[in-house]
Short mmCIF file of C-alpha atoms in Angstrom, two decimals:
data_model
loop_
_atom_site.label_atom_id
_atom_site.label_comp_id
_atom_site.label_asym_id
_atom_site.label_seq_id
_atom_site.Cartn_x
_atom_site.Cartn_y
_atom_site.Cartn_z
CA UNK D 1 -32.96 -39.20 48.58
CA UNK D 2 -33.87 -38.93 44.90
CA UNK D 3 -34.58 -42.36 43.37
CA UNK D 4 -31.97 -41.94 40.65
CA UNK D 5 -29.33 -41.03 43.23
CA UNK D 6 -30.32 -43.97 45.41
CA UNK D 7 -30.05 -46.39 42.49
CA UNK D 8 -26.66 -45.04 41.38
CA UNK D 9 -24.99 -43.84 44.58
CA UNK D 10 -22.41 -46.66 44.73
CA UNK D 11 -21.35 -45.94 41.14
CA UNK D 12 -21.21 -42.20 41.85
CA UNK D 13 -18.93 -42.81 44.82
CA UNK D 14 -16.68 -45.26 42.99
CA UNK D 15 -16.23 -42.76 40.17
CA UNK D 16 -15.44 -39.97 42.61
CA UNK D 17 -12.96 -42.22 44.43
CA UNK D 18 -11.13 -42.90 41.16
CA UNK D 19 -10.99 -39.14 40.56
CA UNK D 20 -9.64 -38.50 44.06
CA UNK D 21 -6.91 -41.13 43.62
CA UNK D 22 -5.29 -38.92 40.98
CA UNK D 23 -2.85 -36.59 42.84
CA UNK D 24 -3.59 -33.47 40.81
CA UNK D 25 -1.38 -31.08 42.81
CA UNK D 26 -0.92 -27.97 40.67
CA UNK D 27 1.77 -26.36 42.84
CA UNK D 28 4.34 -29.15 42.43
CA UNK D 29 5.79 -29.89 38.98
CA UNK D 30 6.40 -33.54 39.81
CA UNK D 31 2.61 -34.05 39.61
CA UNK D 32 2.32 -32.59 36.10
CA UNK D 33 1.45 -35.94 34.45
CA UNK D 34 -1.29 -36.41 37.05
CA UNK D 35 -2.75 -33.02 36.20
CA UNK D 36 -3.33 -34.15 32.61
CA UNK D 37 -4.66 -37.49 33.85
CA UNK D 38 -7.22 -35.70 36.05
CA UNK D 39 -8.30 -33.47 33.16
CA UNK D 40 -8.75 -36.50 30.90
CA UNK D 41 -10.73 -38.30 33.58
CA UNK D 42 -13.22 -35.48 34.08
CA UNK D 43 -13.51 -35.00 30.31
CA UNK D 44 -14.44 -38.66 29.93
CA UNK D 45 -17.06 -38.45 32.69
CA UNK D 46 -18.62 -35.28 31.24
CA UNK D 47 -19.12 -37.03 27.92
CA UNK D 48 -20.50 -40.10 29.67
CA UNK D 49 -22.96 -37.86 31.56
CA UNK D 50 -24.44 -36.76 28.23
CA UNK D 51 -22.82 -33.45 27.35
CA UNK D 52 -22.55 -32.85 23.61
CA UNK D 53 -18.85 -32.09 23.71
CA UNK D 54 -16.05 -31.97 26.23
CA UNK D 55 -12.57 -30.82 25.27
CA UNK D 56 -9.21 -30.36 26.91
CA UNK D 57 -7.91 -26.86 26.23
CA UNK D 58 -4.12 -26.52 26.60
CA UNK D 59 -2.69 -23.47 28.38
CA UNK D 60 0.81 -22.31 29.25
CA UNK D 61 0.26 -24.23 32.48
CA UNK D 62 -2.26 -26.93 33.31
CA UNK D 63 -5.16 -27.60 30.92
CA UNK D 64 -8.74 -26.36 31.18
CA UNK D 65 -11.63 -28.76 30.59
CA UNK D 66 -14.49 -27.14 28.69
CA UNK D 67 -17.84 -28.85 27.99
CA UNK D 68 -21.34 -27.85 26.94
CA UNK D 69 -24.83 -28.98 26.12
CA UNK D 70 -26.95 -26.41 24.33
CA UNK D 71 -30.56 -27.62 24.33
CA UNK D 72 -32.42 -24.50 23.18
CA UNK D 73 -31.12 -21.05 22.26
CA UNK D 74 -34.17 -19.48 23.89
CA UNK D 75 -33.29 -20.91 27.32
CA UNK D 76 -30.88 -19.26 29.76
CA UNK D 77 -27.32 -20.59 29.87
CA UNK D 78 -25.52 -21.52 33.09
CA UNK D 79 -21.71 -21.62 33.08
CA UNK D 80 -20.43 -23.95 35.82
CA UNK D 81 -16.94 -23.20 37.10
CA UNK D 82 -14.76 -25.33 39.36
CA UNK D 83 -11.26 -26.75 39.65
CA UNK D 84 -9.75 -30.21 39.52
CA UNK D 85 -6.39 -29.22 41.04
CA UNK D 86 -5.81 -29.72 44.75
CA UNK D 87 -3.56 -28.41 47.48
CA UNK D 88 -0.34 -30.27 48.32
CA UNK D 89 -1.03 -33.03 50.84
CA UNK D 90 2.07 -32.26 52.93
CA UNK D 91 2.75 -33.06 55.69
CA UNK D 92 1.75 -36.61 54.82
CA UNK D 93 2.56 -37.93 58.30
CA UNK D 94 -0.32 -35.92 59.79
CA UNK D 95 -2.94 -37.75 57.73
CA UNK D 96 -4.80 -40.56 59.48
CA UNK D 97 -5.19 -42.32 56.12
CA UNK D 98 -3.35 -41.88 52.81
CA UNK D 99 -4.40 -38.55 51.21
CA UNK D 100 -4.90 -40.03 47.75
CA UNK D 101 -6.63 -43.22 48.84
CA UNK D 102 -10.23 -42.20 49.69
CA UNK D 103 -11.51 -43.59 52.97
CA UNK D 104 -14.97 -43.24 54.49
CA UNK D 105 -15.08 -42.49 58.23
CA UNK D 106 -17.78 -41.33 60.62
CA UNK D 107 -17.23 -37.94 62.29
CA UNK D 108 -19.16 -35.79 64.72
CA UNK D 109 -20.36 -33.47 61.96
CA UNK D 110 -20.82 -36.30 59.46
CA UNK D 111 -22.58 -39.17 61.29
CA UNK D 112 -23.44 -40.76 57.92
CA UNK D 113 -19.78 -40.82 57.01
CA UNK D 114 -17.30 -38.56 55.23
CA UNK D 115 -14.82 -39.14 52.40
CA UNK D 116 -11.27 -38.49 53.65
CA UNK D 117 -8.98 -37.54 50.75
CA UNK D 118 -7.16 -34.51 49.40
CA UNK D 119 -9.60 -32.64 47.14
CA UNK D 120 -12.68 -34.43 48.47
CA UNK D 121 -14.29 -31.10 49.37
CA UNK D 122 -11.99 -28.62 47.63
CA UNK D 123 -12.98 -29.04 44.90
CA UNK D 124 -13.16 -32.44 43.23
CA UNK D 125 -16.10 -33.70 45.27
CA UNK D 126 -18.05 -30.53 44.62
CA UNK D 127 -17.42 -30.36 40.86
CA UNK D 128 -18.32 -34.03 40.57
CA UNK D 129 -21.72 -33.22 42.08
CA UNK D 130 -22.38 -31.12 38.98
CA UNK D 131 -21.33 -33.91 36.61
CA UNK D 132 -23.71 -36.34 38.27
CA UNK D 133 -26.51 -33.76 38.61
CA UNK D 134 -26.35 -33.14 34.85
CA UNK D 135 -26.37 -36.88 34.22
CA UNK D 136 -29.46 -37.19 36.42
CA UNK D 137 -31.30 -34.30 34.75
CA UNK D 138 -30.64 -35.76 31.29
CA UNK D 139 -31.81 -39.18 32.45
CA UNK D 140 -34.99 -37.77 33.97
CA UNK D 141 -36.38 -35.54 31.26
CA UNK D 142 -33.68 -33.13 30.15
CA UNK D 143 -32.08 -29.82 31.09
CA UNK D 144 -34.26 -26.76 31.77
CA UNK D 145 -31.26 -24.55 30.91
CA UNK D 146 -28.33 -24.72 28.56
CA UNK D 147 -25.14 -25.62 30.37
CA UNK D 148 -21.46 -24.86 29.83
CA UNK D 149 -18.68 -26.16 32.06
CA UNK D 150 -15.19 -24.82 32.70
CA UNK D 151 -13.02 -26.80 35.10
CA UNK D 152 -9.48 -25.47 35.54
CA UNK D 153 -6.28 -26.92 36.95
CA UNK D 154 -4.69 -23.85 38.53
CA UNK D 155 -7.13 -22.44 41.07
CA UNK D 156 -4.86 -23.35 43.95
CA UNK D 157 -1.97 -21.41 42.37
CA UNK D 158 -3.76 -18.26 41.26
CA UNK D 159 -5.61 -19.11 38.01
CA UNK D 160 -3.14 -17.14 35.89
CA UNK D 161 -3.79 -19.04 32.67
CA UNK D 162 -7.54 -19.20 33.19
CA UNK D 163 -7.59 -15.41 33.05
CA UNK D 164 -5.94 -15.57 29.62
CA UNK D 165 -8.36 -18.29 28.49
CA UNK D 166 -11.39 -16.24 29.57
CA UNK D 167 -10.17 -13.14 27.75
CA UNK D 168 -9.54 -15.12 24.56
CA UNK D 169 -12.81 -17.13 24.61
CA UNK D 170 -15.54 -14.66 25.48
CA UNK D 171 -17.91 -15.95 22.79
CA UNK D 172 -17.44 -19.57 23.79
CA UNK D 173 -18.10 -18.69 27.44
CA UNK D 174 -21.14 -16.52 26.74
CA UNK D 175 -23.77 -17.24 29.38
CA UNK D 176 -26.29 -15.65 31.72
CA UNK D 177 -24.73 -16.64 35.02
CA UNK D 178 -21.80 -18.49 36.60
CA UNK D 179 -22.49 -21.21 39.16
CA UNK D 180 -19.71 -22.20 41.56
CA UNK D 181 -19.61 -24.96 44.18
CA UNK D 182 -16.38 -24.27 46.04
CA UNK D 183 -17.80 -22.87 49.28
CA UNK D 184 -19.65 -24.10 52.34
CA UNK D 185 -22.92 -24.18 54.25
CA UNK D 186 -23.23 -23.39 57.96
CA UNK D 187 -24.17 -26.95 58.95
CA UNK D 188 -25.94 -29.96 57.49
CA UNK D 189 -29.15 -28.85 59.20
CA UNK D 190 -28.59 -25.12 58.51
CA UNK D 191 -28.41 -24.45 54.77
CA UNK D 192 -26.83 -21.20 53.64
CA UNK D 193 -25.80 -19.31 50.52
CA UNK D 194 -22.65 -17.19 50.50
CA UNK D 195 -23.06 -13.62 49.29
CA UNK D 196 -19.38 -12.74 49.00
CA UNK D 197 -15.75 -13.79 49.12
CA UNK D 198 -12.58 -12.16 50.34
CA UNK D 199 -9.78 -11.32 47.94
CA UNK D 200 -6.19 -12.48 48.29
CA UNK D 201 -2.64 -11.19 48.03
CA UNK D 202 0.10 -13.82 48.44
CA UNK D 203 3.73 -12.83 49.01
CA UNK D 204 7.07 -14.46 49.82
CA UNK D 205 9.87 -12.71 51.69
CA UNK D 206 13.54 -13.46 52.28
CA UNK D 207 15.83 -11.97 54.93
CA UNK D 208 19.60 -12.36 54.49
CA UNK D 209 22.23 -11.68 57.12
CA UNK D 210 25.82 -12.96 56.93
CA UNK D 211 27.15 -14.51 53.73
CA UNK D 212 27.08 -18.03 55.21
CA UNK D 213 25.69 -19.98 58.15
CA UNK D 214 27.75 -19.20 61.28
CA UNK D 215 28.69 -20.94 64.53
CA UNK D 216 26.21 -19.58 67.07
CA UNK D 217 28.80 -19.68 69.84
CA UNK D 218 31.47 -17.79 67.92
CA UNK D 219 29.18 -15.21 66.32
CA UNK D 220 25.92 -15.30 68.34
CA UNK D 221 25.15 -11.94 69.97
CA UNK D 222 27.43 -10.04 67.60
CA UNK D 223 25.75 -10.72 64.24
CA UNK D 224 22.02 -10.33 63.54
CA UNK D 225 20.17 -13.63 63.21
CA UNK D 226 17.90 -13.43 60.11
CA UNK D 227 15.32 -15.76 61.69
CA UNK D 228 15.09 -13.54 64.77
CA UNK D 229 14.86 -10.42 62.61
CA UNK D 230 12.16 -11.92 60.37
CA UNK D 231 10.08 -12.90 63.39
CA UNK D 232 10.37 -9.38 64.81
CA UNK D 233 9.40 -7.82 61.47
CA UNK D 234 6.36 -10.08 61.11
CA UNK D 235 5.28 -9.48 64.71
CA UNK D 236 5.39 -5.72 64.13
CA UNK D 237 2.82 -5.95 61.33
CA UNK D 238 -0.02 -6.23 63.88
CA UNK D 239 -0.58 -3.79 66.74
CA UNK D 240 -1.91 -4.61 70.21
CA UNK D 241 -5.51 -4.35 68.92
CA UNK D 242 -4.93 -6.82 66.11
CA UNK D 243 -4.88 -4.17 63.39
CA UNK D 244 -2.46 -4.46 60.48
CA UNK D 245 0.18 -1.73 60.65
CA UNK D 246 0.92 -1.41 56.92
CA UNK D 247 0.38 2.23 55.96
CA UNK D 248 -2.68 2.63 53.74
CA UNK D 249 -3.83 -0.97 54.23
CA UNK D 250 -7.35 -0.01 55.37
CA UNK D 251 -7.80 3.07 53.17
CA UNK D 252 -10.20 1.40 50.72
CA UNK D 253 -11.98 -0.97 53.09
CA UNK D 254 -15.75 -0.60 52.62
CA UNK D 255 -17.20 -0.62 56.12
CA UNK D 256 -20.51 -2.45 56.56
CA UNK D 257 -23.40 -0.66 58.21
CA UNK D 258 -24.51 -1.83 61.63
CA UNK D 259 -27.67 -3.25 60.04
CA UNK D 260 -25.58 -5.30 57.61
CA UNK D 261 -23.39 -6.54 60.44
CA UNK D 262 -26.48 -7.46 62.46
CA UNK D 263 -27.88 -9.45 59.52
CA UNK D 264 -24.68 -11.50 59.29
CA UNK D 265 -24.65 -12.08 63.03
CA UNK D 266 -28.19 -13.47 62.85
CA UNK D 267 -26.86 -16.75 61.49
CA UNK D 268 -26.45 -19.46 64.15
CA UNK D 269 -22.97 -19.61 65.67
CA UNK D 270 -21.71 -21.26 68.85
CA UNK D 271 -18.41 -19.72 69.95
CA UNK D 272 -17.73 -22.37 72.57
CA UNK D 273 -18.29 -25.15 70.03
CA UNK D 274 -16.03 -23.30 67.58
CA UNK D 275 -13.21 -23.24 70.15
CA UNK D 276 -13.83 -26.83 71.15
CA UNK D 277 -13.65 -28.02 67.54
CA UNK D 278 -10.29 -26.29 67.07
CA UNK D 279 -9.04 -27.27 70.56
CA UNK D 280 -8.14 -23.69 71.45
CA UNK D 281 -8.71 -21.91 74.76
CA UNK D 282 -9.55 -18.52 73.24
CA UNK D 283 -10.04 -16.73 69.93
CA UNK D 284 -8.10 -13.68 68.80
CA UNK D 285 -8.22 -10.99 66.17
CA UNK D 286 -9.05 -7.39 65.40
CA UNK D 287 -10.56 -5.51 68.34
CA UNK D 288 -14.14 -4.37 67.90
CA UNK D 289 -15.26 -7.27 65.70
CA UNK D 290 -16.79 -10.67 66.39
CA UNK D 291 -15.15 -13.95 65.49
CA UNK D 292 -17.37 -14.39 62.44
CA UNK D 293 -16.72 -10.84 61.27
CA UNK D 294 -12.97 -11.30 61.65
CA UNK D 295 -13.19 -14.42 59.48
CA UNK D 296 -15.37 -12.93 56.73
CA UNK D 297 -15.78 -9.15 56.42
CA UNK D 298 -12.42 -7.96 57.75
CA UNK D 299 -9.01 -8.10 56.03
CA UNK D 300 -6.22 -10.21 57.50
CA UNK D 301 -2.49 -10.86 57.32
CA UNK D 302 -1.18 -14.33 58.12
CA UNK D 303 2.07 -16.24 57.88
CA UNK D 304 1.47 -19.43 55.88
CA UNK D 305 4.97 -20.81 56.27
CA UNK D 306 8.28 -19.75 57.83
CA UNK D 307 11.67 -21.42 57.70
CA UNK D 308 15.40 -20.95 58.14
CA UNK D 309 18.39 -22.52 59.85
CA UNK D 310 18.57 -26.15 60.87
CA UNK D 311 15.27 -28.06 61.03
CA UNK D 312 16.53 -31.63 60.81
CA UNK D 313 16.58 -34.24 63.55
CA UNK D 314 18.64 -33.48 66.63
CA UNK D 315 20.48 -30.19 67.14
CA UNK D 316 22.88 -27.96 65.27
CA UNK D 317 24.10 -24.74 66.86
CA UNK D 318 23.94 -22.55 63.81
CA UNK D 319 23.27 -18.87 63.21
CA UNK D 320 21.54 -19.08 59.80
CA UNK D 321 22.41 -16.92 56.83
CA UNK D 322 18.85 -16.68 55.55
CA UNK D 323 15.23 -16.83 56.68
CA UNK D 324 12.07 -17.04 54.60
CA UNK D 325 8.30 -16.70 54.99
CA UNK D 326 5.18 -17.00 52.87
CA UNK D 327 2.58 -14.41 53.86
CA UNK D 328 -0.99 -14.02 52.61
CA UNK D 329 -3.50 -11.24 53.09
CA UNK D 330 -7.25 -11.78 52.75
CA UNK D 331 -8.94 -8.68 51.41
CA UNK D 332 -12.43 -7.19 51.48
CA UNK D 333 -14.27 -4.72 49.21
CA UNK D 334 -12.93 -2.30 47.95
CA UNK D 335 -9.30 -3.28 48.45
CA UNK D 336 -7.26 -4.04 45.32
CA UNK D 337 -4.91 -7.01 45.58
CA UNK D 338 -2.15 -5.47 43.47
CA UNK D 339 -2.23 -2.21 45.44
CA UNK D 340 -1.99 -4.20 48.67
CA UNK D 341 0.99 -6.12 47.26
CA UNK D 342 2.76 -2.83 46.57
CA UNK D 343 1.95 -1.48 50.03
CA UNK D 344 3.20 -4.69 51.65
CA UNK D 345 6.48 -4.65 49.73
CA UNK D 346 7.16 -1.01 50.56
CA UNK D 347 6.35 -1.57 54.24
CA UNK D 348 8.44 -4.72 54.57
CA UNK D 349 11.48 -3.05 53.08
CA UNK D 350 10.97 0.06 55.22
CA UNK D 351 10.91 -1.85 58.53
CA UNK D 352 14.02 -3.93 57.78
CA UNK D 353 16.95 -3.03 60.05
CA UNK D 354 20.34 -2.21 58.46
CA UNK D 355 21.75 -5.50 59.77
CA UNK D 356 19.99 -7.52 57.05
CA UNK D 357 19.00 -7.38 53.38
CA UNK D 358 15.44 -8.26 52.34
CA UNK D 359 13.68 -9.26 49.14
CA UNK D 360 9.96 -9.52 48.43
CA UNK D 361 8.32 -11.66 45.71
CA UNK D 362 4.69 -11.58 44.63
CA UNK D 363 2.98 -14.93 44.02
CA UNK D 364 -0.68 -14.44 43.07
CA UNK D 365 -3.88 -12.77 44.14
CA UNK D 366 -7.47 -11.90 43.35
CA UNK D 367 -10.09 -9.28 44.09
CA UNK D 368 -12.85 -9.58 46.71
CA UNK D 369 -16.37 -10.23 45.42
CA UNK D 370 -19.97 -9.60 46.53
CA UNK D 371 -23.05 -11.28 44.98
CA UNK D 372 -26.15 -9.10 44.41
CA UNK D 373 -28.95 -10.56 46.51
CA UNK D 374 -31.70 -9.19 44.25
CA UNK D 375 -30.58 -11.21 41.19
CA UNK D 376 -32.47 -14.15 39.67
CA UNK D 377 -29.45 -16.40 40.30
CA UNK D 378 -29.30 -15.63 44.00
CA UNK D 379 -33.07 -16.06 44.37
CA UNK D 380 -32.88 -19.41 42.55
CA UNK D 381 -30.11 -20.55 44.90
CA UNK D 382 -32.16 -19.66 47.96
CA UNK D 383 -35.27 -21.40 46.58
CA UNK D 384 -33.32 -24.53 45.63
CA UNK D 385 -31.69 -24.79 49.06
CA UNK D 386 -35.05 -24.30 50.79
CA UNK D 387 -36.70 -27.00 48.68
CA UNK D 388 -33.85 -29.49 49.21
CA UNK D 389 -33.28 -28.90 52.92
CA UNK D 390 -36.86 -28.09 53.94
CA UNK D 391 -35.94 -24.79 55.59
CA UNK D 392 -34.98 -21.29 54.54
CA UNK D 393 -31.25 -20.87 53.95
CA UNK D 394 -29.20 -18.20 55.71
CA UNK D 395 -27.15 -15.65 53.75
CA UNK D 396 -23.48 -15.59 54.79
CA UNK D 397 -20.19 -13.98 53.75
CA UNK D 398 -17.31 -16.33 53.00
CA UNK D 399 -13.80 -15.84 54.33
CA UNK D 400 -12.10 -17.73 51.53
CA UNK D 401 -11.08 -16.55 48.07
CA UNK D 402 -11.76 -17.67 44.51
CA UNK D 403 -9.45 -15.25 42.69
CA UNK D 404 -11.01 -15.68 39.25
CA UNK D 405 -14.56 -14.62 40.24
CA UNK D 406 -13.92 -10.88 39.96
CA UNK D 407 -12.31 -11.43 36.56
CA UNK D 408 -15.43 -13.27 35.35
CA UNK D 409 -17.45 -10.15 36.01
CA UNK D 410 -14.84 -7.87 34.47
CA UNK D 411 -14.31 -9.87 31.27
CA UNK D 412 -17.63 -11.70 30.77
CA UNK D 413 -19.99 -9.29 32.52
CA UNK D 414 -21.38 -12.18 34.56
CA UNK D 415 -22.25 -12.46 38.22
CA UNK D 416 -21.33 -15.63 40.09
CA UNK D 417 -23.54 -17.61 42.46
CA UNK D 418 -21.65 -19.30 45.29
CA UNK D 419 -23.46 -22.60 45.73
CA UNK D 420 -21.22 -24.79 47.87
CA UNK D 421 -22.09 -27.73 50.12
CA UNK D 422 -18.97 -28.25 52.25
CA UNK D 423 -18.53 -27.44 55.93
CA UNK D 424 -15.88 -25.10 57.34
CA UNK D 425 -14.81 -27.99 59.59
CA UNK D 426 -13.98 -30.24 56.62
CA UNK D 427 -10.23 -29.50 56.97
CA UNK D 428 -9.77 -27.82 53.61
CA UNK D 429 -6.06 -27.24 52.82
CA UNK D 430 -5.21 -29.34 55.89
CA UNK D 431 -4.33 -32.94 56.64
CA UNK D 432 -7.44 -35.14 56.84
CA UNK D 433 -9.53 -33.07 54.43
CA UNK D 434 -12.94 -34.69 54.08
CA UNK D 435 -16.40 -34.26 52.55
CA UNK D 436 -19.63 -35.64 53.94
CA UNK D 437 -21.56 -38.30 52.06
CA UNK D 438 -24.70 -36.36 52.99
CA UNK D 439 -23.24 -33.21 51.45
CA UNK D 440 -22.13 -34.92 48.25
CA UNK D 441 -25.52 -36.49 47.60
CA UNK D 442 -27.45 -33.43 48.80
CA UNK D 443 -25.53 -31.35 46.28
CA UNK D 444 -26.48 -33.71 43.45
CA UNK D 445 -30.09 -33.43 44.59
CA UNK D 446 -30.08 -29.62 44.92
CA UNK D 447 -28.30 -28.57 41.71
CA UNK D 448 -31.20 -29.63 39.43
CA UNK D 449 -33.53 -27.59 41.67
CA UNK D 450 -31.34 -24.55 41.00
CA UNK D 451 -31.66 -25.16 37.26
CA UNK D 452 -35.43 -25.46 37.60
CA UNK D 453 -35.92 -22.29 39.65
CA UNK D 454 -33.47 -20.27 37.57
CA UNK D 455 -35.26 -21.24 34.33
CA UNK D 456 -38.60 -20.21 35.86
CA UNK D 457 -37.29 -16.88 37.15
CA UNK D 458 -35.72 -16.05 33.78
CA UNK D 459 -38.93 -16.51 31.79
#
């Protein structure tokens, strides 16, 4: 471990723990004061790290924290993006420790310990690596590149106001590259760099039957049950081979060549260990593709939540009036998230039987993204990972989405480098989210190496 990190690791952790104690849940309005508190906290720590300025930029929603340190106009400029908002912690009862009280525990994948808290990996722990890496570089001789930072508070709800901010502040955000740590590596002994992300379309549907909840004995069998109908409609959106049945859904999917698929499959993967970790007997998905391909280079449709009728304690024999579901689709190049939203809405309405009424609402989305592997940024990421881990990193394709990345390229003309240090097993978006101590400190160690290699490659 770097000497500076070793000397300051307890302080780094205590600061991160204070950050994680702030419940910055962007999706729930009751946490709005905490959103501002989190923005103010990270602003304070950016200034303490040595950046020349750090400001809170109001938006129509949650604020954006912008900071910079311009050391020399002749040097390349790196724009670091991340988010301080987190997913809701619900259901709280499934956490083994309070979600906003960080706790260190040893796990199989993190024998040195992991920080259990909402946002520890996604993305507070990973953005805080950058704050401390900048502090370390400034303490040990200075920055080899100019740096700008943009941390938002709405990534988990679609980044709507960040898009407006980017369009209105192109000069302020002028840079050579965007660096993002909101992704993962294969394992702590197998470094990797992601070369792409899936896009996202997020929808909500409602199915309405009778004008009120009914007695299931008096009316059951004679009146359509909206929950039953919704389940049937959702089930029909996949065929027996796991393909999505929405007309036109696959029309713009860019198929990878067999050589490209073989390259992705070259990365280490243990299917039995994968199933064991998830405690499942078998995997499933689209026929003709491997588990890793299904989770990275193929589009999906999944129910994220479904409800209706009586869900309280005990029983209530009711035929519900309404049923609801939240449904997301992960997309791949060259699908367009807004086109997919339109196709989904048309399909859902078309398959509804005459016994019910349906409505479809669009939440948010983002385009898929692929990083060019011949760029200086990508090469710098690979060199930095190799130097830090002592072995060549493996290129991978990520299954997650960072909706704003495609907009960065569209509005700023900048490519993004996906430089994350989490593990897929870190329970992101789930109860018991965690982030390894090894990963946190390794990120702080590796980020300055990226700066160094990028500055050299850009000469």
